[in-house]
PDB file of C-alpha atoms in Angstrom:
ATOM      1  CA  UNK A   1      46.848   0.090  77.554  1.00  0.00           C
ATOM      2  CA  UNK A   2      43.678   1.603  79.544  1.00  0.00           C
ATOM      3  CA  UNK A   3      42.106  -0.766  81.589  1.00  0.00           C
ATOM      4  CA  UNK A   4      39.247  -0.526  83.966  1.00  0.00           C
ATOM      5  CA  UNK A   5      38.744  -2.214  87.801  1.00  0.00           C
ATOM      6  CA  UNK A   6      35.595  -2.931  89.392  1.00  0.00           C
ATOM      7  CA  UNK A   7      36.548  -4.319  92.320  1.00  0.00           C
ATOM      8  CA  UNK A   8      33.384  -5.235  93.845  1.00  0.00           C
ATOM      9  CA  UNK A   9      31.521  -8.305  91.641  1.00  0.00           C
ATOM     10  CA  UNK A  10      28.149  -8.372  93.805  1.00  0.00           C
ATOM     11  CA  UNK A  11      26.879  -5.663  96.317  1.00  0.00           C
ATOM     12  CA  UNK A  12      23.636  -5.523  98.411  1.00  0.00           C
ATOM     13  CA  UNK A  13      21.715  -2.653  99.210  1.00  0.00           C
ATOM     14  CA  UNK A  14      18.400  -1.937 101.313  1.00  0.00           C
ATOM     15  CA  UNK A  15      15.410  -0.572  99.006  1.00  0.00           C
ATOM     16  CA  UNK A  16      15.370   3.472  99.602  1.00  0.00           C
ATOM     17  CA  UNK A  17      18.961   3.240 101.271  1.00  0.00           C
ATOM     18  CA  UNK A  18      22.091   4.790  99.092  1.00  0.00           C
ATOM     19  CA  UNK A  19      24.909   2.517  97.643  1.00  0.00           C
ATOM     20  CA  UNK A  20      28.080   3.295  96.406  1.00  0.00           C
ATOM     21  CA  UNK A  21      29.571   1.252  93.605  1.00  0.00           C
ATOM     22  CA  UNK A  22      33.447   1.930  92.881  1.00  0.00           C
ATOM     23  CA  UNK A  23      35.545   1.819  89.663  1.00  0.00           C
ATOM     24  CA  UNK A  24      39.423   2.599  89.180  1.00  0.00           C
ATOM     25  CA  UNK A  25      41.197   2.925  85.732  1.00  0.00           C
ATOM     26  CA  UNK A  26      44.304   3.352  84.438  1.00  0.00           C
ATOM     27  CA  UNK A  27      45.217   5.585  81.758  1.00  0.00           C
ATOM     28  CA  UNK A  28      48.135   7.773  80.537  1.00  0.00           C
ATOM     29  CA  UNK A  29      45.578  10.021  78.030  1.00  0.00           C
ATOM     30  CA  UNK A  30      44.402  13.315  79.558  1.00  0.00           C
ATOM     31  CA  UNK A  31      41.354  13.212  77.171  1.00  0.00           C
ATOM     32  CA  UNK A  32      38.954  10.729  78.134  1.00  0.00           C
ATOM     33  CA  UNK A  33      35.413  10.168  78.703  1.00  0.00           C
ATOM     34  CA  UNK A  34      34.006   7.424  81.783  1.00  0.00           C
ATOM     35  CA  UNK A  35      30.705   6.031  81.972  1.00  0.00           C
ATOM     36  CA  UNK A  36      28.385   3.622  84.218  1.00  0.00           C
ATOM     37  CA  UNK A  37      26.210   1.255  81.937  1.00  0.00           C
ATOM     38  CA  UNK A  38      23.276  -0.719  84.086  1.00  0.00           C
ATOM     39  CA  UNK A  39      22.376  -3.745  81.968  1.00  0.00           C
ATOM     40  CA  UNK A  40      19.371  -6.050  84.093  1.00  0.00           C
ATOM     41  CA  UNK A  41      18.334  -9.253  83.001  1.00  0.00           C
ATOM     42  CA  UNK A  42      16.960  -8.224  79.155  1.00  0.00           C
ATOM     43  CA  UNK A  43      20.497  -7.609  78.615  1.00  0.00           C
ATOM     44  CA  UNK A  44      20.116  -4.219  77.081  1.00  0.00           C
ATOM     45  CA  UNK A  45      23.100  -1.940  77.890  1.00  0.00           C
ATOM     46  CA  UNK A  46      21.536   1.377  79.373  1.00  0.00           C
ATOM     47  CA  UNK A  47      23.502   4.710  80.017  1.00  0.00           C
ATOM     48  CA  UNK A  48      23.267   5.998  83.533  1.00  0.00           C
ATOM     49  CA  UNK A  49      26.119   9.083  83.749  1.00  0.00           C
ATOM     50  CA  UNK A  50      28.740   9.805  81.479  1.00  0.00           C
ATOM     51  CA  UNK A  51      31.768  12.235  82.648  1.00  0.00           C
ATOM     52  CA  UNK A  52      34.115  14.322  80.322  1.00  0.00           C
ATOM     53  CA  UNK A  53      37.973  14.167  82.031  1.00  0.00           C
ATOM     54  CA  UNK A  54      38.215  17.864  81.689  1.00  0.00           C
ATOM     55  CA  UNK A  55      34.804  18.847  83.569  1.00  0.00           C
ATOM     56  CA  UNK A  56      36.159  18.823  87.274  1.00  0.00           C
ATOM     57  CA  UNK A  57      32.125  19.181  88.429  1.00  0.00           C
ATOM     58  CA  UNK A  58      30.436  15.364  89.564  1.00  0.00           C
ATOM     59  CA  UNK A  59      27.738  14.725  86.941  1.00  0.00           C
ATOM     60  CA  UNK A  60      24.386  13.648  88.155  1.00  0.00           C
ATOM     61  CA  UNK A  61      21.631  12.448  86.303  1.00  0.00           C
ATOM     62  CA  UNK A  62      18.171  12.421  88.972  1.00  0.00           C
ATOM     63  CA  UNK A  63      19.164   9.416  91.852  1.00  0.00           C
ATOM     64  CA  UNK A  64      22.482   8.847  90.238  1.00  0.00           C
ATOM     65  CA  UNK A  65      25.722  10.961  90.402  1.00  0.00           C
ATOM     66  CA  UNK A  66      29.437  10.282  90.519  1.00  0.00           C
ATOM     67  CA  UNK A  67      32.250  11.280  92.201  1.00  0.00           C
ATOM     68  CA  UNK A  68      35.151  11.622  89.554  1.00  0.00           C
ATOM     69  CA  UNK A  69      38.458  11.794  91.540  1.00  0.00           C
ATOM     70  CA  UNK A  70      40.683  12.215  88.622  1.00  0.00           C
ATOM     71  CA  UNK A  71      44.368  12.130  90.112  1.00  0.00           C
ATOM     72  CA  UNK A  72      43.125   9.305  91.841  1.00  0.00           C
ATOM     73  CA  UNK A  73      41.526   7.680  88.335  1.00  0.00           C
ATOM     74  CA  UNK A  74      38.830   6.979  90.461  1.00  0.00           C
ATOM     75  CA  UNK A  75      35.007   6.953  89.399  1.00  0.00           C
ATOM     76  CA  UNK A  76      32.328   6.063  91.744  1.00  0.00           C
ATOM     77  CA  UNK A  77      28.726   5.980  91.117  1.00  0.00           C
ATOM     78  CA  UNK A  78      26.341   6.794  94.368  1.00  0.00           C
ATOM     79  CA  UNK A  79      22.763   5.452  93.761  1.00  0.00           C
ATOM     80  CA  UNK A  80      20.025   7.587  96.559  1.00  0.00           C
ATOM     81  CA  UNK A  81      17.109   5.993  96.981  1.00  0.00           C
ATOM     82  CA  UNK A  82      17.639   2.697  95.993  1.00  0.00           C
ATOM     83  CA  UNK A  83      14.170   1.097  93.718  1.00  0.00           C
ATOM     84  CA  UNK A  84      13.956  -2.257  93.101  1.00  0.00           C
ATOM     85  CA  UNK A  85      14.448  -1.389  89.528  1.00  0.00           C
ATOM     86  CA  UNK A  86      17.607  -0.821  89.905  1.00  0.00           C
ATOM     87  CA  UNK A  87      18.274  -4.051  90.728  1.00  0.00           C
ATOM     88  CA  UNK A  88      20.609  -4.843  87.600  1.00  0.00           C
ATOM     89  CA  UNK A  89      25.040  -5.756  86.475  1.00  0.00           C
ATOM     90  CA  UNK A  90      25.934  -2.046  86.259  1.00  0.00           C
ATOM     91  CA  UNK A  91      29.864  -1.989  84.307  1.00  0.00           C
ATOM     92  CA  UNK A  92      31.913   1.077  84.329  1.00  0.00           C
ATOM     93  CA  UNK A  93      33.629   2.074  81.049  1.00  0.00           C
ATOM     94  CA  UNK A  94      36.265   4.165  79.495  1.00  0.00           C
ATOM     95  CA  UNK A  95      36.525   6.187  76.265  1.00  0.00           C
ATOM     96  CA  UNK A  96      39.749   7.138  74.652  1.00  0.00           C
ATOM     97  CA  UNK A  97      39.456  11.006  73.342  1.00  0.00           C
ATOM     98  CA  UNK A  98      41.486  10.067  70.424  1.00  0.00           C
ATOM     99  CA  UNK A  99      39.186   6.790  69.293  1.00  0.00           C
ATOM    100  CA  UNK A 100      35.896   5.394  69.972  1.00  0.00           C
ATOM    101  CA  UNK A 101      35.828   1.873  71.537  1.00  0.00           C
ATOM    102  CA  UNK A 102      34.715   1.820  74.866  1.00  0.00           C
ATOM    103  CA  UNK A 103      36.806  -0.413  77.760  1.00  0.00           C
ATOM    104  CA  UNK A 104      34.062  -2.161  80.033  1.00  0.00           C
ATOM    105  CA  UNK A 105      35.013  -3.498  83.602  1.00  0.00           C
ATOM    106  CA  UNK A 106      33.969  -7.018  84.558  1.00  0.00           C
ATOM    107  CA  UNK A 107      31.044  -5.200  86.572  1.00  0.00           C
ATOM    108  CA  UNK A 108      28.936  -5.308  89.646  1.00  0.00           C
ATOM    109  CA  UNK A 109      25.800  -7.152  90.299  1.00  0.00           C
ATOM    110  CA  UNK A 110      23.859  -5.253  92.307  1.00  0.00           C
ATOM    111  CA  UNK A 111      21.009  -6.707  94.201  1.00  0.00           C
ATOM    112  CA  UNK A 112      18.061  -4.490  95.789  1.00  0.00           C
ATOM    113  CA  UNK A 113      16.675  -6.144  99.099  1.00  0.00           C
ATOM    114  CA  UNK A 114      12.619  -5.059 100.073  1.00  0.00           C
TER     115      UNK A 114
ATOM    116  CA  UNK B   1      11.971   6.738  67.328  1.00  0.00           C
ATOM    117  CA  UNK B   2      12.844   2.990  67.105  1.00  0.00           C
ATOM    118  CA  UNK B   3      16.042   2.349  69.269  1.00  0.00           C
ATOM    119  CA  UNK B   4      18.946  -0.191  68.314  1.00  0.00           C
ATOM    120  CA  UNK B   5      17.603  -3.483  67.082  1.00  0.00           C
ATOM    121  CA  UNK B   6      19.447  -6.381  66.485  1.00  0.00           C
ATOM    122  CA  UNK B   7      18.102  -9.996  64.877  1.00  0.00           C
ATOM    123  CA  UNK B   8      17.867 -12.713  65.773  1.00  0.00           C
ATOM    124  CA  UNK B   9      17.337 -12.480  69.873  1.00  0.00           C
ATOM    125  CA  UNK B  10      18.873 -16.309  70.060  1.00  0.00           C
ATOM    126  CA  UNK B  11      20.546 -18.450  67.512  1.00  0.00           C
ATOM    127  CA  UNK B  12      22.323 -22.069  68.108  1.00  0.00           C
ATOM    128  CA  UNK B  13      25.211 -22.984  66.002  1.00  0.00           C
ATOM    129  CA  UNK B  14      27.954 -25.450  65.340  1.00  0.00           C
ATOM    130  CA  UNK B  15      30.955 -25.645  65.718  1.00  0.00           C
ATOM    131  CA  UNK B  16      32.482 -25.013  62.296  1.00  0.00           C
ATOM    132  CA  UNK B  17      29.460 -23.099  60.497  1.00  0.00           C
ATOM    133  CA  UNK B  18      29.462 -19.399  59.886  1.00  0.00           C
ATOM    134  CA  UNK B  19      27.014 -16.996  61.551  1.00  0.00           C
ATOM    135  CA  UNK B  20      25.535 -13.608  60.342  1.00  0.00           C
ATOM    136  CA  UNK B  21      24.154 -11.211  63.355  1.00  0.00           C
ATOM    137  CA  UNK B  22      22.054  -7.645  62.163  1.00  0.00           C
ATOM    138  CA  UNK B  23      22.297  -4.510  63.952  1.00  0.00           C
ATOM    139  CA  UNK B  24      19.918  -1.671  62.929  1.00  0.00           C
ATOM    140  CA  UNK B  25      21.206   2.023  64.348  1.00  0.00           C
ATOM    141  CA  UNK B  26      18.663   4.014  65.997  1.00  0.00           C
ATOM    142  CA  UNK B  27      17.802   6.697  63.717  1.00  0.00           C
ATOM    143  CA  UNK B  28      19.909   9.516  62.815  1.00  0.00           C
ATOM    144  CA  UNK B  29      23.178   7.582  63.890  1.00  0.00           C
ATOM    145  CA  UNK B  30      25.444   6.808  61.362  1.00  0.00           C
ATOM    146  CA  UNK B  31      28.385   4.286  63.153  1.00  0.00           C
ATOM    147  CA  UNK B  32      27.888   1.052  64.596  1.00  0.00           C
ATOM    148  CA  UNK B  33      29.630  -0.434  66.593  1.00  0.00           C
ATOM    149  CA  UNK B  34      30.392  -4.389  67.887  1.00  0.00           C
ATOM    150  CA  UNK B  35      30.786  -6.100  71.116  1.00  0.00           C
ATOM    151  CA  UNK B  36      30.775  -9.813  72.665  1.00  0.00           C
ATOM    152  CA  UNK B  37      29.992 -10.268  75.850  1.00  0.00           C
ATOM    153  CA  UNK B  38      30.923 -13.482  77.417  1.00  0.00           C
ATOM    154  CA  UNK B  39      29.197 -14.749  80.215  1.00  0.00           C
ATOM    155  CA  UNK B  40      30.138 -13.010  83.243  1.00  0.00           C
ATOM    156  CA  UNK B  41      32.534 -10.628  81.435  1.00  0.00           C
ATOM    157  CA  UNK B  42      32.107  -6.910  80.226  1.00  0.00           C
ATOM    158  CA  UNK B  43      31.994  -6.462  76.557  1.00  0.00           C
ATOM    159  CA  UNK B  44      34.988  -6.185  74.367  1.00  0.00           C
ATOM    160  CA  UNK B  45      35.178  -4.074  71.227  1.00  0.00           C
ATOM    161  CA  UNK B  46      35.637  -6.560  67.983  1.00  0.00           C
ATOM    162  CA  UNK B  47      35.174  -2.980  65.493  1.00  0.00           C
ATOM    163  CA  UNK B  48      33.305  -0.035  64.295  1.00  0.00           C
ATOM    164  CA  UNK B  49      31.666   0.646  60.843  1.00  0.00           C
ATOM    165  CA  UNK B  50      31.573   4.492  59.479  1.00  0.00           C
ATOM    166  CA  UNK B  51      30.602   5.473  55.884  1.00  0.00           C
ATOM    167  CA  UNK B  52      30.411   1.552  54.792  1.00  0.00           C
ATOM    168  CA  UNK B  53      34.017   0.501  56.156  1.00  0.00           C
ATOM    169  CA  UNK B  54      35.544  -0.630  59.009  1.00  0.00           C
ATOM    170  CA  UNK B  55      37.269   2.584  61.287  1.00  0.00           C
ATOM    171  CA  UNK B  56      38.515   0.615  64.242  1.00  0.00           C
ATOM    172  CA  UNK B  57      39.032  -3.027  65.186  1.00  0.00           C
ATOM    173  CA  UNK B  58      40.151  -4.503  68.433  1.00  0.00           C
ATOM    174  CA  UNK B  59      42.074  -7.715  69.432  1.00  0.00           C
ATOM    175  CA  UNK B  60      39.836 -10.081  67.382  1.00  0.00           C
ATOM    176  CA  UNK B  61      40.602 -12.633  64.610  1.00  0.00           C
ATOM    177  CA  UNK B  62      40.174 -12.192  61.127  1.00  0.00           C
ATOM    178  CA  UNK B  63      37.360 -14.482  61.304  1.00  0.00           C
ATOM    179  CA  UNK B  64      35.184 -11.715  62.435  1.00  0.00           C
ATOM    180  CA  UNK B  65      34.058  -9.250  59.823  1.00  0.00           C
ATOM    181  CA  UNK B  66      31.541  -6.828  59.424  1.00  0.00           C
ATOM    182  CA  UNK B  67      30.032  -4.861  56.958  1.00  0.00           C
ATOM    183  CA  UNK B  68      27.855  -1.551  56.851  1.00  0.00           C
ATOM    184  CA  UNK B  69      24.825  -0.707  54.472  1.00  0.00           C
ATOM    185  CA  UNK B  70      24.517   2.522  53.006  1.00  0.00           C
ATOM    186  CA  UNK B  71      21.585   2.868  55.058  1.00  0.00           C
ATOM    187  CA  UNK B  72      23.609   2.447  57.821  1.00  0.00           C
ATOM    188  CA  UNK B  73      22.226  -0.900  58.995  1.00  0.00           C
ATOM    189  CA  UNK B  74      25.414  -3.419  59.857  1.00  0.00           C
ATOM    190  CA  UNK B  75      25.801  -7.390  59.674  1.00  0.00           C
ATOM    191  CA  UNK B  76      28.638  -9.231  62.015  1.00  0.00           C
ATOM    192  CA  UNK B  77      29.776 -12.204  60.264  1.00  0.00           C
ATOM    193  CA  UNK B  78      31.832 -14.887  61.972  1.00  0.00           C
ATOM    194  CA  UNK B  79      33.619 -17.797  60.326  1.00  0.00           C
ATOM    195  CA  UNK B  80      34.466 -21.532  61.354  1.00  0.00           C
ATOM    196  CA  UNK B  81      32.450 -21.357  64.739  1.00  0.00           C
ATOM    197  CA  UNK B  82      34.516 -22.712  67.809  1.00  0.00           C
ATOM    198  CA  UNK B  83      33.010 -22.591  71.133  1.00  0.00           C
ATOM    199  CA  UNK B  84      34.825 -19.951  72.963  1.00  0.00           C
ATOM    200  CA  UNK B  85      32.874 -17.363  70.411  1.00  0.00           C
ATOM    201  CA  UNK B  86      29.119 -18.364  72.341  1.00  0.00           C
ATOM    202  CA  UNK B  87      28.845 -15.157  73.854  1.00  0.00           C
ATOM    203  CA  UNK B  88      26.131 -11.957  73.970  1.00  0.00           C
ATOM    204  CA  UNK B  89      26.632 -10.144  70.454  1.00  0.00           C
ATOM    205  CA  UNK B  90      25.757  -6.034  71.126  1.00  0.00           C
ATOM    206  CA  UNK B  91      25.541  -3.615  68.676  1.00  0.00           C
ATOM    207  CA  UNK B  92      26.287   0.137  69.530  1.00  0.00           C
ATOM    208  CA  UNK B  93      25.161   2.977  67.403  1.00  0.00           C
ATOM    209  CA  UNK B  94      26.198   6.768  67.625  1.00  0.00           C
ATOM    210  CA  UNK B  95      26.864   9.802  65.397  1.00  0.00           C
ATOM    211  CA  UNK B  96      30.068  11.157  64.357  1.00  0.00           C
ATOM    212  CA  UNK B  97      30.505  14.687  65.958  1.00  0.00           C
ATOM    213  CA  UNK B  98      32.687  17.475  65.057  1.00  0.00           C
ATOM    214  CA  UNK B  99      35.898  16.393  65.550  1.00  0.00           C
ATOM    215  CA  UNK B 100      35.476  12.900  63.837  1.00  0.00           C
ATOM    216  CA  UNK B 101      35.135  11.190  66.929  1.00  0.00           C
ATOM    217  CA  UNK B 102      31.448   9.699  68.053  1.00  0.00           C
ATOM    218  CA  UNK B 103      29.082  10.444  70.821  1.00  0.00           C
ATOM    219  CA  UNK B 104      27.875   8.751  73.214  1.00  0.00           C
ATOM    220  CA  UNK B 105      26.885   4.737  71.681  1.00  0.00           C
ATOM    221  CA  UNK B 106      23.232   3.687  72.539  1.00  0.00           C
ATOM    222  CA  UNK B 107      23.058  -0.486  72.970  1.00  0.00           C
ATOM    223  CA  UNK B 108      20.920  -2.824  71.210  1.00  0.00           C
ATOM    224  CA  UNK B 109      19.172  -5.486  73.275  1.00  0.00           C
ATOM    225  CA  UNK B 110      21.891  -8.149  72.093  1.00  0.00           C
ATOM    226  CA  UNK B 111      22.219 -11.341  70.063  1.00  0.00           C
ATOM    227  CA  UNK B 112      22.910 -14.632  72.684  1.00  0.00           C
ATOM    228  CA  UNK B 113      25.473 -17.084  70.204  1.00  0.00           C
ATOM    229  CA  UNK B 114      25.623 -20.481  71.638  1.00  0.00           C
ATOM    230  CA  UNK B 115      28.114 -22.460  69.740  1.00  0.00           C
ATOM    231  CA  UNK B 116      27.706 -26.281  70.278  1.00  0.00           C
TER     232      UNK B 116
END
């Protein structure tokens, strides 16, 4: 069975400075999809980046990119520029290629300091 | 273009009674998907609804089930309440893609199920 680590449950970060949040997973499928969810206090699950296993290039979306080390089954997310806004439990996921439920980690709280 | 909605935003129940949570897709998407979120915890898949029937379940009892309205619109129904099932309710809708398998799911804002 897939499963998903987050192995840090609260980080702290300096508003404008970068943080990195990691993620391992384990999985014996070569077709998968990862993703980092932010969901702040209104509870509404938002998608930051989503990666496709078989795209070796990082995605980034504006601040936010990843760096997918797949032999590794490592997926980071690097956030530049740190806004209070971002301030939020982000969860890294997994999605099977072959069906469509998603595998959340427990998460990380992150907290932006002024 | 209305996002996921779900109803109620709160509801207080029982233990014992049966619940009913809504989950409207954002438009154009035709699967919807389930999750409970307990406190603390990442959500876990209970199942998805495609073309008014249920495609994939996870590891939950058979006193969750679901249903899906032609117009896509989906209700979670849960049976004989017990208090491990107060949790946040989410809703996930997507669109089937070539393939048969869905995009990416977009999040509703959540039900909150306290079970007293």
């Amino acid at each position: 069975a897939q499963t998903v680590t987050q192995s840090q449950p609260e980080m702290s970060v300096q508003e404008a400075e970068t943080v990195t949040l990691s993620c391992t997973y384990d999985t014996s499928e070569s077709d998968y999809y990862l993703f980092w969810y932010k969901q702040p206090p209104s509870r509404q699950m938002i998608l930051v980046i989503r990666q496709e296993a078989y795209k070796q290039q990082n995605a980034t979306e504006n601040r936010f990119s990843v760096n997918f080390q797949k032999a590794a089954k490592s997926f980071s997310l690097k956030i530049s520029d740190s806004q209070l806004g971002d301030a939020a439990m982000y969860f890294c996921a997994y999605r099977s290629g072959v069906d469509d439920k998603i595998i959340f980690g427990k998460g990380t709280r992150l907290h932006i300091l002024p | 273009d209305a996002g996921v909605t779900q109803s109620p935003t709160h509801l207080i129940k029982t233990r014992g009674q049966q619940v009913t949570l809504r989950c409207s897709p954002k438009s154009g998407h035709d699967t919807v998907s389930w999750y409970q979120q307990a406190l603390g915890q990442g959500p876990q898949f209970i199942f998805q609804y495609y073309e008014e029937e249920e495609r994939q379940r996870g590891n939950f009892p058979d006193r969750f089930s679901g249903h899906q309205f032609p117009n896509y619109s989906s209700e979670l129904n849960v049976n004989a309440l017990l208090l491990g099932d107060s949790a946040l309710y989410l809703c996930a809708s997507s669109l089937v893609a070539s393939g048969g398998r869905v995009d990416t799911q977009y999040f509703g804002p959540g039900t909150r199920l306290t079970v007293l």
